[in-house]
Each structure stands twice: as C-alpha cells, then as structure tokens.
CSV table of C-alpha atoms and ligand atoms in Angstrom, one decimal:
chain,number,residue,atom,x,y,z
A,1,MET,CA,0.0,0.0,0.0
A,2,PHE,CA,1.3,3.4,-0.9
A,3,ASP,CA,0.1,6.9,0.2
A,4,SER,CA,1.5,10.3,1.0
A,5,GLY,CA,0.7,9.6,4.6
A,6,LEU,CA,-1.8,7.8,6.8
A,7,GLY,CA,-4.7,7.9,4.4
A,8,GLY,CA,-3.4,4.6,3.2
A,9,LEU,CA,-4.7,3.1,6.5
A,10,THR,CA,-8.3,3.5,5.4
A,11,VAL,CA,-7.6,1.2,2.4
A,12,LEU,CA,-5.3,-1.1,4.3
A,13,ARG,CA,-8.0,-1.7,6.9
A,14,GLU,CA,-10.4,-2.9,4.2
A,15,ILE,CA,-7.9,-5.2,2.5
A,16,ALA,CA,-7.1,-6.7,5.9
A,17,ARG,CA,-10.8,-7.4,6.4
A,18,ALA,CA,-11.1,-8.9,3.0
A,19,ARG,CA,-8.0,-11.1,3.2
A,20,ALA,CA,-6.5,-12.8,6.2
A,21,ASP,CA,-3.8,-14.5,4.1
A,22,VAL,CA,-1.9,-11.4,2.9
A,23,GLU,CA,1.0,-9.7,4.5
A,24,LEU,CA,0.4,-6.0,4.3
A,25,SER,CA,2.7,-3.0,4.5
A,26,LEU,CA,2.1,0.7,4.0
A,27,VAL,CA,4.7,3.0,2.6
A,28,ALA,CA,3.7,6.4,3.8
A,29,ASP,CA,5.7,9.2,2.1
A,30,ASP,CA,5.3,11.6,5.0
A,31,ALA,CA,8.5,13.4,3.9
A,32,GLY,CA,6.5,14.5,0.8
A,33,PHE,CA,3.2,15.2,2.5
A,34,PRO,CA,0.9,16.8,1.4
A,35,TYR,CA,0.8,15.7,-2.2
A,36,GLY,CA,-2.1,18.0,-2.9
A,37,ARG,CA,0.3,20.9,-3.0
A,38,LEU,CA,3.0,19.5,-5.3
A,39,ASP,CA,3.0,20.3,-9.0
A,40,ASP,CA,2.4,17.4,-11.3
A,41,ALA,CA,6.0,17.0,-12.6
A,42,ALA,CA,7.5,17.0,-9.0
A,43,LEU,CA,4.8,14.6,-7.8
A,44,LEU,CA,5.3,12.2,-10.6
A,45,GLU,CA,9.0,12.1,-10.1
A,46,ARG,CA,8.6,11.6,-6.4
A,47,VAL,CA,6.1,8.8,-6.7
A,48,VAL,CA,8.3,6.9,-9.2
A,49,THR,CA,11.4,7.4,-7.0
A,50,VAL,CA,9.7,6.2,-3.8
A,51,LEU,CA,8.1,3.2,-5.5
A,52,ASP,CA,11.3,2.2,-7.2
A,53,ARG,CA,13.0,2.0,-3.8
A,54,SER,CA,10.0,0.5,-2.0
A,55,ILE,CA,9.3,-2.2,-4.6
A,56,ASP,CA,13.0,-3.1,-4.6
A,57,ALA,CA,13.1,-3.4,-0.8
A,58,LEU,CA,9.8,-5.0,-0.1
A,59,ARG,CA,9.2,-7.1,-3.2
A,60,PRO,CA,5.4,-7.0,-3.2
A,61,ASP,CA,3.1,-9.2,-5.3
A,62,LEU,CA,0.7,-6.3,-5.7
A,63,VAL,CA,0.8,-2.5,-5.1
A,64,VAL,CA,-2.2,-0.5,-4.1
A,65,ILE,CA,-1.8,3.2,-4.7
A,66,ALA,CA,-4.0,4.2,-1.8
A,67,CYS,CA,-3.9,7.9,-2.8
A,68,ASN,CA,-6.2,9.6,-5.3
A,69,THR,CA,-3.7,12.5,-5.8
A,70,ALA,CA,-1.0,10.0,-7.0
A,71,SER,CA,-3.3,7.6,-8.8
A,72,THR,CA,-4.9,10.2,-11.0
A,73,LEU,CA,-1.5,11.3,-12.2
A,74,ALA,CA,0.9,8.4,-12.0
A,75,LEU,CA,-1.0,5.1,-12.7
A,76,PRO,CA,-0.3,4.8,-16.4
A,77,VAL,CA,3.4,5.6,-15.8
A,78,LEU,CA,3.7,3.1,-13.0
A,79,ARG,CA,1.9,0.3,-14.9
A,80,LYS,CA,4.4,0.8,-17.8
A,81,ARG,CA,7.4,0.8,-15.5
A,82,PHE,CA,6.8,-2.2,-13.3
A,83,SER,CA,5.6,-5.7,-14.2
A,84,ILE,CA,3.6,-6.3,-11.0
A,85,PRO,CA,-0.1,-5.4,-10.9
A,86,PHE,CA,-1.2,-2.0,-9.6
A,87,VAL,CA,-4.6,-1.1,-8.1
A,88,GLY,CA,-5.3,2.6,-8.1
A,89,THR,CA,-7.7,4.8,-6.0
A,90,VAL,CA,-9.6,7.2,-8.1
A,91,PRO,CA,-12.7,9.3,-7.3
A,92,ALA,CA,-15.8,7.1,-7.0
A,93,ILE,CA,-17.9,9.2,-9.3
A,94,LYS,CA,-19.6,6.3,-11.0
A,95,PRO,CA,-21.2,4.7,-7.9
A,96,ALA,CA,-21.9,8.1,-6.4
A,97,CYS,CA,-23.9,9.3,-9.4
A,98,ALA,CA,-25.6,5.9,-9.8
A,99,GLN,CA,-27.0,6.2,-6.3
A,100,SER,CA,-27.8,10.0,-6.0
A,101,LYS,CA,-31.5,10.7,-5.9
A,102,THR,CA,-31.2,14.5,-6.1
A,103,LYS,CA,-28.7,14.3,-8.9
A,104,ARG,CA,-26.4,16.6,-7.0
A,105,VAL,CA,-23.0,14.9,-6.2
A,106,SER,CA,-19.9,16.5,-4.9
A,107,VAL,CA,-16.3,15.3,-5.0
A,108,LEU,CA,-14.2,16.2,-2.0
A,109,ALA,CA,-10.6,15.8,-2.8
A,110,THR,CA,-7.2,17.5,-2.7
A,111,ALA,CA,-6.7,20.6,-4.9
A,112,ALA,CA,-4.6,18.5,-7.2
A,113,THR,CA,-7.1,15.7,-7.7
A,114,VAL,CA,-9.9,18.1,-8.7
A,115,ARG,CA,-7.9,19.6,-11.6
A,116,ARG,CA,-6.8,16.4,-13.1
A,117,ASP,CA,-7.9,15.3,-16.6
A,118,TYR,CA,-8.5,11.8,-15.1
A,119,THR,CA,-11.2,13.3,-12.8
A,120,PHE,CA,-12.8,15.2,-15.7
A,121,GLU,CA,-12.8,12.1,-17.8
A,122,LEU,CA,-14.6,10.1,-15.0
A,123,ILE,CA,-17.3,12.9,-14.8
A,124,ARG,CA,-17.7,12.9,-18.6
A,125,GLU,CA,-18.1,9.1,-18.6
A,126,PHE,CA,-20.2,8.4,-15.5
A,127,ALA,CA,-22.0,11.6,-14.3
A,128,GLY,CA,-25.0,11.0,-16.5
A,129,ASP,CA,-27.7,13.5,-15.5
A,130,CYS,CA,-26.0,14.4,-12.2
A,131,ARG,CA,-24.5,17.8,-11.5
A,132,VAL,CA,-21.0,17.2,-10.2
A,133,THR,CA,-19.4,19.8,-8.0
A,134,LEU,CA,-15.6,19.6,-7.4
A,135,ARG,CA,-14.2,20.7,-4.1
A,136,GLY,CA,-10.4,20.9,-3.7
A,137,ALA,CA,-9.8,21.1,0.0
A,138,GLU,CA,-6.4,22.5,1.0
A,139,ARG,CA,-6.3,21.5,4.7
A,140,LEU,CA,-8.5,18.5,5.2
A,141,ALA,CA,-5.8,15.8,4.7
A,142,GLY,CA,-3.6,17.6,7.2
A,143,PHE,CA,-6.5,17.7,9.7
A,144,ALA,CA,-6.8,13.9,9.3
A,145,GLU,CA,-3.1,13.5,10.0
A,146,ASP,CA,-3.5,15.7,13.1
A,147,ALA,CA,-6.5,13.8,14.4
A,148,LEU,CA,-4.4,10.5,14.3
A,149,ARG,CA,-1.7,12.3,16.3
A,150,GLY,CA,-4.2,13.3,18.9
A,151,ILE,CA,-4.1,17.0,17.9
A,152,ARG,CA,-7.4,18.7,18.3
A,153,ILE,CA,-9.0,19.9,15.0
A,154,ASP,CA,-11.0,23.1,14.9
A,155,GLY,CA,-14.6,22.3,13.9
A,156,GLU,CA,-15.1,25.6,12.2
A,157,ALA,CA,-12.1,25.0,10.0
A,158,ILE,CA,-13.6,21.6,9.0
A,159,ARG,CA,-16.9,23.3,8.2
A,160,ALA,CA,-15.2,25.8,6.0
A,161,GLU,CA,-13.3,23.1,4.1
A,162,ILE,CA,-16.4,21.0,3.3
A,163,GLU,CA,-19.1,23.8,2.9
A,164,PRO,CA,-18.6,24.2,-0.8
A,165,CYS,CA,-19.7,20.6,-1.3
A,166,PHE,CA,-23.2,21.4,-0.2
A,167,ILE,CA,-25.2,22.9,-3.0
A,168,GLU,CA,-28.8,24.0,-2.9
A,169,ASP,CA,-30.2,25.0,-6.3
A,170,GLY,CA,-33.7,23.7,-6.3
A,171,ALA,CA,-32.3,20.3,-5.1
A,172,ARG,CA,-29.7,19.6,-2.5
A,173,THR,CA,-26.5,17.6,-2.7
A,174,ASP,CA,-27.2,14.2,-1.3
A,175,THR,CA,-23.9,12.4,-2.1
A,176,VAL,CA,-20.3,13.3,-1.4
A,177,VAL,CA,-17.4,11.3,-2.7
A,178,LEU,CA,-14.5,11.0,-0.3
A,179,ALA,CA,-11.9,11.3,-3.0
A,180,CYS,CA,-8.9,11.4,-0.7
A,181,THR,CA,-8.0,8.4,1.3
A,182,HIS,CA,-7.4,10.6,4.4
A,183,TYR,CA,-10.9,11.7,4.7
A,184,PRO,CA,-12.6,8.6,6.1
A,185,LEU,CA,-10.2,9.0,9.0
A,186,ILE,CA,-12.3,12.0,10.1
A,187,LEU,CA,-15.7,10.9,8.9
A,188,PRO,CA,-17.4,11.5,12.3
A,189,GLN,CA,-16.2,15.1,12.2
A,190,LEU,CA,-17.3,15.5,8.5
A,191,GLU,CA,-20.8,14.2,9.5
A,192,GLN,CA,-20.9,16.6,12.5
A,193,TYR,CA,-20.0,19.7,10.6
A,194,ALA,CA,-22.0,19.0,7.4
A,195,PRO,CA,-24.9,21.4,7.0
A,196,TRP,CA,-27.2,18.5,6.2
A,197,PRO,CA,-26.8,14.7,6.2
A,198,VAL,CA,-25.5,13.1,3.0
A,199,THR,CA,-24.2,9.7,1.8
A,200,TRP,CA,-20.4,9.8,2.0
A,201,ILE,CA,-18.8,7.4,-0.5
A,202,ASP,CA,-15.6,5.7,0.7
A,203,PRO,CA,-14.1,3.7,-2.2
A,204,ALA,CA,-12.0,1.4,0.1
A,205,PRO,CA,-14.3,-1.6,0.1
A,206,ALA,CA,-14.3,-1.6,-3.7
A,207,ILE,CA,-10.5,-1.3,-3.8
A,208,ALA,CA,-10.2,-4.2,-1.4
A,209,ARG,CA,-12.4,-6.3,-3.6
A,210,ARG,CA,-10.4,-5.5,-6.7
A,211,ALA,CA,-7.1,-6.2,-4.9
A,212,SER,CA,-8.5,-9.5,-3.6
A,213,GLN,CA,-9.5,-10.5,-7.1
A,214,LEU,CA,-6.0,-9.9,-8.4
A,215,LEU,CA,-4.4,-11.7,-5.5
A,216,GLY,CA,-6.3,-14.9,-6.5
A,217,ALA,CA,-7.3,-17.8,-4.3
A,218,GLU,CA,-7.1,-17.3,-0.6
A,219,GLY,CA,-4.3,-19.1,1.3
A,220,PRO,CA,-3.8,-19.9,5.0
A,221,PRO,CA,-3.9,-16.9,7.4
A,222,VAL,CA,-0.7,-15.0,8.2
A,223,ASP,CA,0.3,-12.7,11.0
A,224,ARG,CA,-2.2,-9.8,10.8
A,225,THR,CA,0.1,-7.0,12.1
A,226,ALA,CA,0.9,-4.7,9.1
A,227,LYS,CA,4.0,-2.6,8.9
A,228,THR,CA,4.2,1.1,8.1
A,229,TYR,CA,7.3,2.6,6.6
A,230,PHE,CA,7.6,6.3,6.9
A,231,THR,CA,9.9,7.8,4.3
A,232,SER,CA,11.0,10.5,6.7
A,233,GLY,CA,12.5,7.8,8.9
A,234,ASN,CA,10.6,9.4,11.8
A,235,GLY,CA,9.0,7.0,14.3
A,236,ALA,CA,5.5,7.5,15.7
A,237,PRO,CA,5.0,9.6,18.8
A,238,PRO,CA,2.9,7.8,21.5
A,239,ALA,CA,-0.5,9.1,20.4
A,240,LEU,CA,0.1,8.1,16.8
A,241,ALA,CA,1.5,4.7,17.9
A,242,ARG,CA,-1.7,4.1,19.8
A,243,ALA,CA,-3.8,5.1,16.8
A,244,LEU,CA,-1.8,2.8,14.5
A,245,ALA,CA,-2.2,-0.1,17.0
A,246,ASP,CA,-6.0,0.3,16.5
A,247,PHE,CA,-5.4,-0.5,12.9
A,248,ARG,CA,-3.1,-3.3,13.9
A,249,VAL,CA,-0.1,-1.5,12.3
A,250,ILE,CA,3.4,-1.1,13.7
A,251,VAL,CA,6.1,1.3,12.5
A,252,ALA,CA,8.9,-0.6,10.8
A,253,GLU,CA,12.3,0.4,9.6
A,254,GLY,CA,14.3,-0.8,6.7
A,255,LEU,CA,13.2,1.3,3.7
A,256,PRO,CA,16.2,3.0,2.2
A,257,ALA,CA,16.4,6.4,3.9
A,258,GLY,CA,17.3,9.7,2.3
A,259,LEU,CA,14.4,10.2,0.0
A,260,PRO,CA,14.1,13.7,-1.4
A,261,VAL,CA,12.0,15.9,0.9
B,1,LIG,N1,-4.3,10.6,0.7
B,1,LIG,C1,-4.1,11.4,-0.5
B,1,LIG,C2,-5.2,11.2,-1.5
B,1,LIG,O1,-6.0,10.2,-1.5
B,1,LIG,C3,-3.6,12.8,-0.5
B,1,LIG,C4,-3.3,13.6,0.7
B,1,LIG,C5,-2.2,14.6,0.4
B,1,LIG,O2,-1.1,14.2,0.4
B,1,LIG,O3,-2.5,15.8,0.0
B,1,LIG,O4,-5.4,12.0,-2.4
C-alpha cells in the first residue's frame, strides 16, 4: 500500500478485512506530504522514486496506490514501468452518481485531484444526468493526520473546508465522494459539521475487492500485524503509535532512507 501519509490506512483496513492471508505493508511518504500541494512534474518524479525503492526493498506481489492524488496522475506511468499489478484509487464518481436521488453529487478531494484530466474524464463518462461539484480542499488531509496524532482539530475549519460541497439549487447535494483516502479517518467530524446529512462514498471496500480478485485464491492466514514505513524515517510519537495499534499496524524500519524531501 502506498500513500503520501496515513490515508493509506483506510484502504489497508479494508484489505485486511477482506484477506487474512496477505502480509500488508504501507509506505507512507510523509516526507513528501501533502501531495495535494505538489505540482504534477514534481509529484510524478517523487512517486516513481519512492516506488522504485520500495518495490526493490519489499518485493510485493501487488501494489495498491492508496492515494487519489497520486493515482490520477501516475498510474499509467507506474503500470508501464513495473511488471507487478497496480490497483489505483480514483474518485468514486460512478457509484456516487448511480445512487444519487437529487442528482447533486460533490467530489471532496485535494486541490490537485480536482484539476486532473483523469477526474474530468470520470465525470464525462459516468456523471449521466448528475450535476457534479468539485471541491479541492487545502487543509483536510492535514487535519486527518493531526487527528491521528491526537491533535485537536478546529470544527469551524472543517466546516469551511467542506461547505462548498453542499449545493442547494432547487435540489440539495445528497452524495459526497471521499476522493482522498485521508478523509474517512475523520468521517465523524465530517458528519458533524456537514450542513445536512449526505451519503459519503468511501471507495476502500471496492478497492479491497479488486485487490483481492487480483491476488487470486485465498491461502492460509498470516500474522495480521501490518507494517508502516515512513519515508521521513521518523518514528511514531505515542499518540500516533496508539492510533496505529487500533489499525493493527506497527512502525517498521528498513526502507532506504534519504528520500528527497
Ligand atoms: N491521501 C491522498 C489522496 O488520496 C492525498 C493527501 C495529500 O497528500 O495531499 O489524495
């Protein structure tokens, strides 16, 4: 599993639920976080570099890019470069539009994901008669990182980040796509500060199903403790270590250090 940070945990959790026979590790490129602020060329170079080193060190059978910001940019390049299968995480516009009753769907993502051609293409292909609103949130992924570290997040700041998702133009938004893997980490706060209840679409279960399909027949169960490798080489302070333990994840060392910051 690969992400810019701890958003990868929301996907890891679902894969762990789906498959007891798979050893899981998460490469969290915290030294490069947040990806939403990087320009495309810098991000592409970074993702390729981190994955080159991680794949070399960990030798996975399958890589899940548990990051919308990276997947919507780098998937075609990664699939060409490596022979192992890749599963990407891209905005779940298709299921969201299929289930919206009011035909008002919003995509909550990083500022980078909402300007990608990949995202526009998904809307063209799958929005049908839905009106899709794109919201690039600048600070939300950082709030999710803070929450896992036990840092209090300001409710009003969350409200300001998500408010543009809520459209009222004769009909109200009824569905919001969580198009950044960090956001399910703070779902209770999103629900609390939403101006009205909506269905939040988390793509992680669908990603887990796809990964499971590619992994093939299930084998005997393995040790369920997953490992997280932080590219910064920093360990986890106590509050984060406790949060990681809830996900049955420990911090591991052993990835080549010295990745570009
Ligand atoms: N978790 C990432 C995503 O799904 C991005 C967060 C960030 O690094 O800005 O898009």
